[in-house]
Amino acid sequence: MRGVQGGGVNLGALRSHNTALVLDLLRTAGDEGISRLELAERTGLTPQAVSKITARLREDGLAAEAGRRASTGGKPRTVLRLVPEAGHAVGVHLDRDELRAVLVDLKGRVVGERRVPLELGAGAEAVVEGVVGDARLLVGDAPELVGDAPGSVRDALRPAPGAGVRALLGLGVALPGPLDHSRGVLHRVTGFPEWDGFPLRDALAGRLGVPVVVDKDTNAAALGLAVGGEGGSFAYLHLGTGLGAGLVIGGSVHRGTRTGAGEFGHQVIQLDGPPCTCGDRGCVEALCLRAVARGDVEEAARILGAGAANLVGLLDIDVVLLGGRTVAAAPEVYVRGVEAVLQARARRTGEGAVPVRLAPGGGRGVAVGAAQLVVGALFGRGDG
């Protein structure tokens, strides 16, 4: 993996607000590109400032000419495009029983993927080794990614003569909460209290030699959806080995002061209900997973809908998106069941029913979102 020094991408400069604005416009312009004049008009920056930024981006290999476009007067305008292969990030989804890792380019396209069994309760050392090993294998399959930082993932590899050197910007890790996103420290992960206080970000960064960002699985997935074009305010409900929510309010991921937002699965809806792994009783997660275990998918969908209705009433969101491996096993049943509960609520309140959709991205959605924790920061979309 290439570090953030030397001939690599200057992350300090790229994270500046103005550069992020320009990069995001280059990203959304696609292969057709966008002219410097259009960049100035749409960002509000001066043409001189845009020229300086784009010159640096071209020097770093992040932007390139995409041809010329006819002008209303004067000479044709040169248009620029983003170079997607100029940078990559690894996204890792640590579920309770498996690890899924993806390698994405600057447009978020998956160019490599691994999926292996992993026991989250096996302890920090075993899990960290698993992440490090699979990151090395994943990056090792991408010959354009080479390293020059001692101890980095690809420190033994060097480019062939004339080969282009591309930067690995970092690693994003998403897993069940609660955790401290800003410090990358885990708290008492639901069902796995032995993780309490473990500095996962620093442990991985020390082993891999690249920046690492840690967040809850649902937040990562929600960020990936927002970057991918899902607008407005929405809730992403993830039902897999557990149940949680990622909340996007006004286009930004809402984590809360202590990264505690989105513990959707642990709202109590039955005071004398079954015990939950969080230590409480009658949580939506416990009720929902119990219904799944006995094969009553329609009941699980109804319970999920009850929790979603509480969320809609509290936050007045625009849409509910469903994901996770349990939903993927019977997507139509879950969409239909949650939708029925929300429609019943709308009839009682006289409001329009909030739509329910299956989240795009399939089983890799969390891992892709984890990569966006790193890549998104370049475009002003890291959301903290």
mmCIF file of C-alpha atoms in Angstrom:
data_model
loop_
_atom_site.group_PDB
_atom_site.id
_atom_site.type_symbol
_atom_site.label_atom_id
_atom_site.label_comp_id
_atom_site.label_asym_id
_atom_site.label_seq_id
_atom_site.Cartn_x
_atom_site.Cartn_y
_atom_site.Cartn_z
ATOM 1 C CA MET A 1 0.000 0.000 0.000
ATOM 2 C CA ARG A 2 1.270 3.465 -0.772
ATOM 3 C CA GLY A 3 1.489 5.785 2.200
ATOM 4 C CA VAL A 4 0.250 9.336 2.235
ATOM 5 C CA GLN A 5 3.705 10.855 1.843
ATOM 6 C CA GLY A 6 6.209 11.235 -0.937
ATOM 7 C CA GLY A 7 4.801 10.835 -4.441
ATOM 8 C CA GLY A 8 1.381 9.720 -3.206
ATOM 9 C CA VAL A 9 -1.811 11.709 -3.013
ATOM 10 C CA ASN A 10 -1.599 14.712 -0.707
ATOM 11 C CA LEU A 11 -4.556 13.929 1.541
ATOM 12 C CA GLY A 12 -4.140 17.120 3.546
ATOM 13 C CA ALA A 13 -4.680 19.223 0.432
ATOM 14 C CA LEU A 14 -7.397 16.999 -0.993
ATOM 15 C CA ARG A 15 -9.471 17.282 2.127
ATOM 16 C CA SER A 16 -9.698 21.027 1.829
ATOM 17 C CA HIS A 17 -13.217 22.182 1.217
ATOM 18 C CA ASN A 18 -12.616 23.743 -2.197
ATOM 19 C CA THR A 19 -10.710 20.766 -3.539
ATOM 20 C CA ALA A 20 -13.451 18.443 -2.326
ATOM 21 C CA LEU A 21 -16.034 20.520 -4.177
ATOM 22 C CA VAL A 22 -14.074 20.265 -7.423
ATOM 23 C CA LEU A 23 -13.404 16.552 -7.001
ATOM 24 C CA ASP A 24 -17.065 15.826 -6.328
ATOM 25 C CA LEU A 25 -18.114 17.656 -9.488
ATOM 26 C CA LEU A 26 -15.524 15.724 -11.481
ATOM 27 C CA ARG A 27 -16.914 12.512 -10.000
ATOM 28 C CA THR A 28 -20.538 13.283 -10.830
ATOM 29 C CA ALA A 29 -19.656 14.554 -14.332
ATOM 30 C CA GLY A 30 -18.631 11.027 -15.331
ATOM 31 C CA ASP A 31 -16.635 10.211 -18.438
ATOM 32 C CA GLU A 32 -18.021 13.225 -20.317
ATOM 33 C CA GLY A 33 -16.092 15.503 -17.995
ATOM 34 C CA ILE A 34 -16.593 19.116 -17.033
ATOM 35 C CA SER A 35 -14.800 22.330 -18.042
ATOM 36 C CA ARG A 36 -12.897 24.627 -15.707
ATOM 37 C CA LEU A 37 -15.403 27.384 -16.431
ATOM 38 C CA GLU A 38 -18.285 25.136 -15.384
ATOM 39 C CA LEU A 39 -16.378 24.165 -12.270
ATOM 40 C CA ALA A 40 -15.948 27.829 -11.376
ATOM 41 C CA GLU A 41 -19.623 28.582 -11.995
ATOM 42 C CA ARG A 42 -20.897 25.652 -9.954
ATOM 43 C CA THR A 43 -18.506 26.024 -7.027
ATOM 44 C CA GLY A 44 -18.476 29.815 -6.841
ATOM 45 C CA LEU A 45 -14.676 29.769 -6.955
ATOM 46 C CA THR A 46 -12.654 32.099 -9.147
ATOM 47 C CA PRO A 47 -11.315 30.704 -12.440
ATOM 48 C CA GLN A 48 -7.819 31.194 -11.057
ATOM 49 C CA ALA A 49 -8.588 29.117 -7.972
ATOM 50 C CA VAL A 50 -10.115 26.360 -10.101
ATOM 51 C CA SER A 51 -7.099 26.331 -12.399
ATOM 52 C CA LYS A 52 -4.767 25.980 -9.431
ATOM 53 C CA ILE A 53 -6.805 23.146 -7.920
ATOM 54 C CA THR A 54 -7.197 21.236 -11.188
ATOM 55 C CA ALA A 55 -3.491 21.622 -11.954
ATOM 56 C CA ARG A 56 -2.661 19.978 -8.643
ATOM 57 C CA LEU A 57 -5.220 17.239 -9.252
ATOM 58 C CA ARG A 58 -3.702 16.528 -12.664
ATOM 59 C CA GLU A 59 -0.225 16.470 -11.161
ATOM 60 C CA ASP A 60 -1.426 13.927 -8.573
ATOM 61 C CA GLY A 61 -2.987 11.864 -11.357
ATOM 62 C CA LEU A 62 -6.535 12.327 -10.060
ATOM 63 C CA ALA A 63 -7.789 14.325 -13.051
ATOM 64 C CA ALA A 64 -7.127 14.121 -16.767
ATOM 65 C CA GLU A 65 -8.294 15.778 -19.966
ATOM 66 C CA ALA A 66 -11.460 14.283 -21.452
ATOM 67 C CA GLY A 67 -11.389 16.123 -24.761
ATOM 68 C CA ARG A 68 -12.768 19.471 -25.885
ATOM 69 C CA ARG A 69 -16.244 20.900 -25.971
ATOM 70 C CA ALA A 70 -17.594 23.503 -28.369
ATOM 71 C CA SER A 71 -17.890 26.963 -26.855
ATOM 72 C CA THR A 72 -20.500 29.654 -27.528
ATOM 73 C CA GLY A 73 -17.639 31.951 -28.354
ATOM 74 C CA GLY A 74 -13.875 31.705 -28.609
ATOM 75 C CA LYS A 75 -11.843 28.519 -28.656
ATOM 76 C CA PRO A 76 -13.268 25.146 -27.559
ATOM 77 C CA ARG A 77 -13.132 24.437 -23.835
ATOM 78 C CA THR A 78 -10.980 21.638 -22.466
ATOM 79 C CA VAL A 79 -12.976 19.330 -20.231
ATOM 80 C CA LEU A 80 -11.567 17.331 -17.345
ATOM 81 C CA ARG A 81 -12.609 14.024 -15.823
ATOM 82 C CA LEU A 82 -11.849 12.107 -12.664
ATOM 83 C CA VAL A 83 -9.357 9.241 -13.007
ATOM 84 C CA PRO A 84 -11.089 6.504 -10.974
ATOM 85 C CA GLU A 85 -8.088 4.195 -10.870
ATOM 86 C CA ALA A 86 -5.895 6.911 -9.353
ATOM 87 C CA GLY A 87 -6.868 5.866 -5.839
ATOM 88 C CA HIS A 88 -8.413 2.933 -4.044
ATOM 89 C CA ALA A 89 -9.706 2.015 -0.611
ATOM 90 C CA VAL A 90 -10.435 -1.234 1.167
ATOM 91 C CA GLY A 91 -13.780 -1.602 2.910
ATOM 92 C CA VAL A 92 -14.257 -4.334 5.509
ATOM 93 C CA HIS A 93 -17.543 -5.540 6.964
ATOM 94 C CA LEU A 94 -17.007 -7.450 10.207
ATOM 95 C CA ASP A 95 -20.201 -9.339 10.893
ATOM 96 C CA ARG A 96 -20.644 -11.603 13.873
ATOM 97 C CA ASP A 97 -19.721 -14.680 11.841
ATOM 98 C CA GLU A 98 -17.968 -13.532 8.664
ATOM 99 C CA LEU A 99 -15.647 -10.990 7.102
ATOM 100 C CA ARG A 100 -16.401 -9.411 3.739
ATOM 101 C CA ALA A 101 -13.826 -7.086 2.175
ATOM 102 C CA VAL A 102 -13.945 -5.084 -1.037
ATOM 103 C CA LEU A 103 -11.470 -2.972 -2.948
ATOM 104 C CA VAL A 104 -13.072 0.071 -4.591
ATOM 105 C CA ASP A 105 -11.817 2.820 -6.881
ATOM 106 C CA LEU A 106 -12.563 6.537 -6.596
ATOM 107 C CA LYS A 107 -15.995 6.087 -8.181
ATOM 108 C CA GLY A 108 -16.884 3.431 -5.647
ATOM 109 C CA ARG A 109 -16.731 0.611 -8.175
ATOM 110 C CA VAL A 110 -15.794 -2.744 -6.678
ATOM 111 C CA VAL A 111 -12.623 -4.072 -8.321
ATOM 112 C CA GLY A 112 -11.909 -6.876 -5.847
ATOM 113 C CA GLU A 113 -13.786 -8.812 -3.175
ATOM 114 C CA ARG A 114 -13.209 -11.443 -0.493
ATOM 115 C CA ARG A 115 -15.657 -13.196 1.834
ATOM 116 C CA VAL A 116 -14.532 -15.599 4.567
ATOM 117 C CA PRO A 117 -15.901 -17.010 7.842
ATOM 118 C CA LEU A 118 -14.787 -15.152 10.957
ATOM 119 C CA GLU A 119 -15.917 -15.378 14.571
ATOM 120 C CA LEU A 120 -16.194 -11.898 16.100
ATOM 121 C CA GLY A 121 -16.095 -13.474 19.545
ATOM 122 C CA ALA A 122 -12.715 -15.129 18.883
ATOM 123 C CA GLY A 123 -10.946 -12.130 20.397
ATOM 124 C CA ALA A 124 -9.219 -8.985 19.202
ATOM 125 C CA GLU A 125 -5.959 -10.613 18.142
ATOM 126 C CA ALA A 126 -7.647 -13.208 15.913
ATOM 127 C CA VAL A 127 -9.984 -10.666 14.322
ATOM 128 C CA VAL A 128 -7.219 -8.128 13.660
ATOM 129 C CA GLU A 129 -5.112 -10.879 12.076
ATOM 130 C CA GLY A 130 -8.056 -11.826 9.900
ATOM 131 C CA VAL A 131 -8.570 -8.267 8.688
ATOM 132 C CA VAL A 132 -4.851 -7.750 8.043
ATOM 133 C CA GLY A 133 -4.499 -11.037 6.192
ATOM 134 C CA ASP A 134 -7.504 -10.525 3.963
ATOM 135 C CA ALA A 135 -6.575 -6.910 3.227
ATOM 136 C CA ARG A 136 -3.157 -8.114 2.106
ATOM 137 C CA LEU A 137 -4.661 -10.796 -0.094
ATOM 138 C CA LEU A 138 -7.192 -8.387 -1.572
ATOM 139 C CA VAL A 139 -4.640 -5.700 -2.377
ATOM 140 C CA GLY A 140 -2.208 -8.358 -3.557
ATOM 141 C CA ASP A 141 -4.608 -9.172 -6.394
ATOM 142 C CA ALA A 142 -4.401 -5.578 -7.668
ATOM 143 C CA PRO A 143 -0.990 -5.182 -9.360
ATOM 144 C CA GLU A 144 -1.337 -1.413 -9.740
ATOM 145 C CA LEU A 145 -1.304 -0.972 -5.958
ATOM 146 C CA VAL A 146 2.243 -0.906 -4.684
ATOM 147 C CA GLY A 147 3.736 0.129 -1.392
ATOM 148 C CA ASP A 148 6.748 2.119 -0.279
ATOM 149 C CA ALA A 149 6.048 2.548 3.426
ATOM 150 C CA PRO A 150 7.900 0.115 5.750
ATOM 151 C CA GLY A 151 5.470 -2.370 7.234
ATOM 152 C CA SER A 152 2.713 -1.531 4.793
ATOM 153 C CA VAL A 153 0.556 -4.169 3.130
ATOM 154 C CA ARG A 154 2.566 -4.159 -0.101
ATOM 155 C CA ASP A 155 5.990 -3.162 1.240
ATOM 156 C CA ALA A 156 7.647 -6.074 -0.569
ATOM 157 C CA LEU A 157 6.266 -5.127 -3.978
ATOM 158 C CA ARG A 158 7.667 -2.621 -6.399
ATOM 159 C CA PRO A 159 6.264 -1.413 -9.722
ATOM 160 C CA ALA A 160 7.525 -2.884 -12.958
ATOM 161 C CA PRO A 161 9.433 -0.457 -15.183
ATOM 162 C CA GLY A 162 6.990 2.044 -16.611
ATOM 163 C CA ALA A 163 4.093 0.811 -14.480
ATOM 164 C CA GLY A 164 1.781 3.428 -13.002
ATOM 165 C CA VAL A 165 1.798 3.785 -9.241
ATOM 166 C CA ARG A 166 -1.621 4.143 -7.653
ATOM 167 C CA ALA A 167 -2.404 5.110 -4.064
ATOM 168 C CA LEU A 168 -4.257 3.084 -1.498
ATOM 169 C CA LEU A 169 -5.962 5.820 0.507
ATOM 170 C CA GLY A 170 -6.800 3.697 3.513
ATOM 171 C CA LEU A 171 -9.048 1.110 5.083
ATOM 172 C CA GLY A 172 -12.602 1.498 6.360
ATOM 173 C CA VAL A 173 -13.980 -1.014 8.869
ATOM 174 C CA ALA A 174 -17.651 -1.422 9.716
ATOM 175 C CA LEU A 175 -19.008 -3.664 12.471
ATOM 176 C CA PRO A 176 -21.817 -3.818 15.037
ATOM 177 C CA GLY A 177 -21.830 -1.119 17.695
ATOM 178 C CA PRO A 178 -21.769 0.540 20.044
ATOM 179 C CA LEU A 179 -18.412 2.180 19.356
ATOM 180 C CA ASP A 180 -16.637 5.538 19.298
ATOM 181 C CA HIS A 181 -16.358 6.549 15.643
ATOM 182 C CA SER A 182 -14.111 9.566 16.259
ATOM 183 C CA ARG A 183 -11.453 7.557 18.144
ATOM 184 C CA GLY A 184 -11.986 4.200 16.480
ATOM 185 C CA VAL A 185 -12.492 2.507 19.847
ATOM 186 C CA LEU A 186 -15.065 -0.218 20.426
ATOM 187 C CA HIS A 187 -17.450 -0.240 23.370
ATOM 188 C CA ARG A 188 -19.465 -3.203 24.616
ATOM 189 C CA VAL A 189 -20.372 -4.552 21.168
ATOM 190 C CA THR A 190 -23.808 -6.125 21.512
ATOM 191 C CA GLY A 191 -23.279 -9.784 22.376
ATOM 192 C CA PHE A 192 -19.488 -9.361 22.600
ATOM 193 C CA PRO A 193 -18.705 -7.285 25.726
ATOM 194 C CA GLU A 194 -15.078 -8.467 25.694
ATOM 195 C CA TRP A 195 -14.386 -5.892 22.958
ATOM 196 C CA ASP A 196 -15.055 -2.996 25.343
ATOM 197 C CA GLY A 197 -12.310 -0.379 25.067
ATOM 198 C CA PHE A 198 -10.349 -2.038 22.249
ATOM 199 C CA PRO A 199 -8.613 0.553 19.972
ATOM 200 C CA LEU A 200 -9.408 -1.176 16.667
ATOM 201 C CA ARG A 201 -8.461 1.788 14.469
ATOM 202 C CA ASP A 202 -4.986 2.197 15.939
ATOM 203 C CA ALA A 203 -4.350 -1.550 16.008
ATOM 204 C CA LEU A 204 -5.085 -1.885 12.290
ATOM 205 C CA ALA A 205 -3.338 1.345 11.284
ATOM 206 C CA GLY A 206 -0.212 0.194 13.098
ATOM 207 C CA ARG A 207 -0.219 -3.121 11.271
ATOM 208 C CA LEU A 208 -1.101 -1.885 7.790
ATOM 209 C CA GLY A 209 0.654 1.479 7.610
ATOM 210 C CA VAL A 210 -2.354 3.317 6.117
ATOM 211 C CA PRO A 211 -5.148 5.469 7.589
ATOM 212 C CA VAL A 212 -8.043 3.501 9.100
ATOM 213 C CA VAL A 213 -11.617 4.639 9.830
ATOM 214 C CA VAL A 214 -13.984 2.621 12.049
ATOM 215 C CA ASP A 215 -17.761 2.988 12.143
ATOM 216 C CA LYS A 216 -20.925 1.042 12.826
ATOM 217 C CA ASP A 217 -22.053 -1.250 10.021
ATOM 218 C CA THR A 218 -25.360 0.565 9.582
ATOM 219 C CA ASN A 219 -23.721 3.990 9.404
ATOM 220 C CA ALA A 220 -21.290 2.775 6.761
ATOM 221 C CA ALA A 221 -24.095 1.314 4.666
ATOM 222 C CA ALA A 222 -26.115 4.521 4.986
ATOM 223 C CA LEU A 223 -23.111 6.592 3.885
ATOM 224 C CA GLY A 224 -22.632 4.337 0.877
ATOM 225 C CA LEU A 225 -26.270 4.817 -0.092
ATOM 226 C CA ALA A 226 -26.046 8.606 0.281
ATOM 227 C CA VAL A 227 -22.867 8.794 -1.801
ATOM 228 C CA GLY A 228 -24.504 6.507 -4.337
ATOM 229 C CA GLY A 229 -27.318 8.984 -4.923
ATOM 230 C CA GLU A 230 -29.987 8.307 -2.294
ATOM 231 C CA GLY A 231 -31.188 11.810 -1.393
ATOM 232 C CA GLY A 232 -33.168 13.433 1.380
ATOM 233 C CA SER A 233 -33.571 11.917 4.837
ATOM 234 C CA PHE A 234 -33.848 8.166 5.128
ATOM 235 C CA ALA A 235 -33.396 5.212 7.442
ATOM 236 C CA TYR A 236 -31.475 2.129 6.395
ATOM 237 C CA LEU A 237 -32.654 -0.858 8.443
ATOM 238 C CA HIS A 238 -30.167 -3.731 8.462
ATOM 239 C CA LEU A 239 -31.447 -7.154 9.534
ATOM 240 C CA GLY A 240 -28.812 -9.845 9.511
ATOM 241 C CA THR A 241 -27.269 -11.530 12.532
ATOM 242 C CA GLY A 242 -28.503 -8.458 14.414
ATOM 243 C CA LEU A 243 -30.700 -5.436 13.747
ATOM 244 C CA GLY A 244 -29.676 -1.799 13.480
ATOM 245 C CA ALA A 245 -30.342 1.419 11.607
ATOM 246 C CA GLY A 246 -28.267 3.939 9.720
ATOM 247 C CA LEU A 247 -29.831 7.403 9.676
ATOM 248 C CA VAL A 248 -29.224 10.044 7.028
ATOM 249 C CA ILE A 249 -30.729 13.415 7.912
ATOM 250 C CA GLY A 250 -30.494 16.204 5.367
ATOM 251 C CA GLY A 251 -27.953 14.295 3.309
ATOM 252 C CA SER A 252 -25.522 13.556 6.160
ATOM 253 C CA VAL A 253 -25.111 10.491 8.348
ATOM 254 C CA HIS A 254 -26.473 11.181 11.822
ATOM 255 C CA ARG A 255 -24.220 9.488 14.372
ATOM 256 C CA GLY A 256 -24.988 11.495 17.478
ATOM 257 C CA THR A 257 -22.517 13.003 19.941
ATOM 258 C CA ARG A 258 -21.282 9.598 21.130
ATOM 259 C CA THR A 259 -21.923 7.648 17.901
ATOM 260 C CA GLY A 260 -24.934 6.190 19.695
ATOM 261 C CA ALA A 261 -27.603 7.012 17.122
ATOM 262 C CA GLY A 262 -29.119 4.136 15.185
ATOM 263 C CA GLU A 263 -29.330 1.528 17.961
ATOM 264 C CA PHE A 264 -32.691 0.774 16.403
ATOM 265 C CA GLY A 265 -32.754 -2.899 17.333
ATOM 266 C CA HIS A 266 -32.727 -2.153 21.032
ATOM 267 C CA GLN A 267 -35.907 -0.144 21.330
ATOM 268 C CA VAL A 268 -38.189 -2.015 23.718
ATOM 269 C CA ILE A 269 -41.646 -2.735 22.303
ATOM 270 C CA GLN A 270 -42.685 -5.522 24.707
ATOM 271 C CA LEU A 271 -41.930 -4.890 28.381
ATOM 272 C CA ASP A 272 -42.161 -8.547 29.383
ATOM 273 C CA GLY A 273 -40.633 -9.842 26.164
ATOM 274 C CA PRO A 274 -37.766 -12.274 25.670
ATOM 275 C CA PRO A 275 -34.258 -11.338 26.842
ATOM 276 C CA CYS A 276 -31.986 -9.587 24.360
ATOM 277 C CA THR A 277 -28.209 -9.825 24.013
ATOM 278 C CA CYS A 278 -28.025 -6.166 25.068
ATOM 279 C CA GLY A 279 -29.273 -7.137 28.549
ATOM 280 C CA ASP A 280 -32.780 -5.712 28.191
ATOM 281 C CA ARG A 281 -36.032 -7.502 27.374
ATOM 282 C CA GLY A 282 -38.531 -7.196 24.545
ATOM 283 C CA CYS A 283 -36.230 -5.406 22.084
ATOM 284 C CA VAL A 284 -37.201 -5.263 18.424
ATOM 285 C CA GLU A 285 -34.061 -7.248 17.583
ATOM 286 C CA ALA A 286 -34.827 -10.061 20.022
ATOM 287 C CA LEU A 287 -38.444 -10.347 18.883
ATOM 288 C CA CYS A 288 -37.562 -10.148 15.212
ATOM 289 C CA LEU A 289 -34.750 -12.707 15.343
ATOM 290 C CA ARG A 290 -36.887 -15.073 17.413
ATOM 291 C CA ALA A 291 -39.565 -14.965 14.707
ATOM 292 C CA VAL A 292 -36.903 -15.620 12.056
ATOM 293 C CA ALA A 293 -35.541 -18.574 14.032
ATOM 294 C CA ARG A 294 -38.934 -20.269 14.110
ATOM 295 C CA GLY A 295 -39.454 -19.636 10.383
ATOM 296 C CA ASP A 296 -42.206 -17.041 10.742
ATOM 297 C CA VAL A 297 -40.876 -14.508 8.237
ATOM 298 C CA GLU A 298 -44.146 -12.600 7.970
ATOM 299 C CA GLU A 299 -44.195 -12.051 11.745
ATOM 300 C CA ALA A 300 -40.560 -10.913 11.629
ATOM 301 C CA ALA A 301 -41.498 -8.416 8.912
ATOM 302 C CA ARG A 302 -44.439 -7.154 10.977
ATOM 303 C CA ILE A 303 -42.200 -6.628 14.015
ATOM 304 C CA LEU A 304 -39.635 -4.845 11.854
ATOM 305 C CA GLY A 305 -42.460 -2.669 10.541
ATOM 306 C CA ALA A 306 -43.528 -1.755 14.079
ATOM 307 C CA GLY A 307 -40.029 -0.534 14.822
ATOM 308 C CA ALA A 308 -39.896 1.323 11.504
ATOM 309 C CA ALA A 309 -43.208 3.035 12.290
ATOM 310 C CA ASN A 310 -41.763 4.333 15.572
ATOM 311 C CA LEU A 311 -38.796 5.694 13.661
ATOM 312 C CA VAL A 312 -40.979 7.375 11.034
ATOM 313 C CA GLY A 313 -43.076 8.998 13.725
ATOM 314 C CA LEU A 314 -39.994 10.249 15.549
ATOM 315 C CA LEU A 315 -37.931 11.552 12.631
ATOM 316 C CA ASP A 316 -40.428 12.139 9.775
ATOM 317 C CA ILE A 317 -38.038 10.586 7.250
ATOM 318 C CA ASP A 318 -38.646 10.340 3.500
ATOM 319 C CA VAL A 319 -38.040 6.644 2.872
ATOM 320 C CA VAL A 320 -37.176 3.375 4.631
ATOM 321 C CA LEU A 321 -34.559 1.140 2.977
ATOM 322 C CA LEU A 322 -34.151 -2.499 3.975
ATOM 323 C CA GLY A 323 -30.983 -4.581 3.780
ATOM 324 C CA GLY A 324 -28.993 -7.350 5.414
ATOM 325 C CA ARG A 325 -28.680 -11.069 4.735
ATOM 326 C CA THR A 326 -31.917 -11.971 6.554
ATOM 327 C CA VAL A 327 -33.887 -9.498 4.459
ATOM 328 C CA ALA A 328 -32.108 -10.783 1.344
ATOM 329 C CA ALA A 329 -33.444 -14.283 2.051
ATOM 330 C CA ALA A 330 -37.057 -13.075 1.589
ATOM 331 C CA PRO A 331 -36.932 -9.488 0.286
ATOM 332 C CA GLU A 332 -40.492 -9.264 -1.005
ATOM 333 C CA VAL A 333 -41.933 -10.501 2.283
ATOM 334 C CA TYR A 334 -40.022 -7.938 4.304
ATOM 335 C CA VAL A 335 -40.758 -5.010 1.999
ATOM 336 C CA ARG A 336 -44.429 -5.942 1.881
ATOM 337 C CA GLY A 337 -44.671 -6.494 5.645
ATOM 338 C CA VAL A 338 -42.963 -3.253 6.668
ATOM 339 C CA GLU A 339 -44.917 -1.353 4.028
ATOM 340 C CA ALA A 340 -48.227 -2.673 5.394
ATOM 341 C CA VAL A 341 -47.453 -1.413 8.897
ATOM 342 C CA LEU A 342 -46.414 2.027 7.613
ATOM 343 C CA GLN A 343 -49.517 2.282 5.460
ATOM 344 C CA ALA A 344 -51.716 1.425 8.443
ATOM 345 C CA ARG A 345 -49.965 4.163 10.419
ATOM 346 C CA ALA A 346 -50.538 6.642 7.580
ATOM 347 C CA ARG A 347 -54.258 5.866 7.565
ATOM 348 C CA ARG A 348 -54.458 6.561 11.295
ATOM 349 C CA THR A 349 -52.530 9.824 11.112
ATOM 350 C CA GLY A 350 -53.900 11.081 7.793
ATOM 351 C CA GLU A 351 -50.350 11.495 6.470
ATOM 352 C CA GLY A 352 -48.884 10.085 3.284
ATOM 353 C CA ALA A 353 -47.310 6.650 3.724
ATOM 354 C CA VAL A 354 -43.529 6.608 3.799
ATOM 355 C CA PRO A 355 -42.288 4.339 0.970
ATOM 356 C CA VAL A 356 -40.303 1.185 1.680
ATOM 357 C CA ARG A 357 -37.661 -0.146 -0.717
ATOM 358 C CA LEU A 358 -34.971 -2.758 -0.830
ATOM 359 C CA ALA A 359 -31.565 -1.074 -0.497
ATOM 360 C CA PRO A 360 -29.336 -1.476 -3.563
ATOM 361 C CA GLY A 361 -25.927 -3.082 -3.260
ATOM 362 C CA GLY A 362 -26.903 -6.513 -2.000
ATOM 363 C CA GLY A 363 -24.709 -8.290 0.514
ATOM 364 C CA ARG A 364 -21.703 -6.088 -0.152
ATOM 365 C CA GLY A 365 -23.484 -2.838 0.787
ATOM 366 C CA VAL A 366 -21.874 -2.494 4.227
ATOM 367 C CA ALA A 367 -18.366 -3.261 2.932
ATOM 368 C CA VAL A 368 -18.739 -0.762 0.073
ATOM 369 C CA GLY A 369 -19.999 1.821 2.560
ATOM 370 C CA ALA A 370 -16.975 1.101 4.763
ATOM 371 C CA ALA A 371 -14.702 1.936 1.827
ATOM 372 C CA GLN A 372 -16.639 5.187 1.391
ATOM 373 C CA LEU A 373 -15.620 6.168 4.928
ATOM 374 C CA VAL A 374 -12.204 6.696 3.325
ATOM 375 C CA VAL A 375 -12.990 7.591 -0.295
ATOM 376 C CA GLY A 376 -15.946 9.814 0.563
ATOM 377 C CA ALA A 377 -13.722 12.156 2.551
ATOM 378 C CA LEU A 378 -11.997 13.205 -0.674
ATOM 379 C CA PHE A 379 -15.323 14.415 -2.045
ATOM 380 C CA GLY A 380 -16.561 16.014 1.153
ATOM 381 C CA ARG A 381 -18.805 13.015 1.843
ATOM 382 C CA GLY A 382 -17.056 11.315 4.745
ATOM 383 C CA ASP A 383 -19.600 12.854 7.129
ATOM 384 C CA GLY A 384 -17.188 13.079 9.985
#
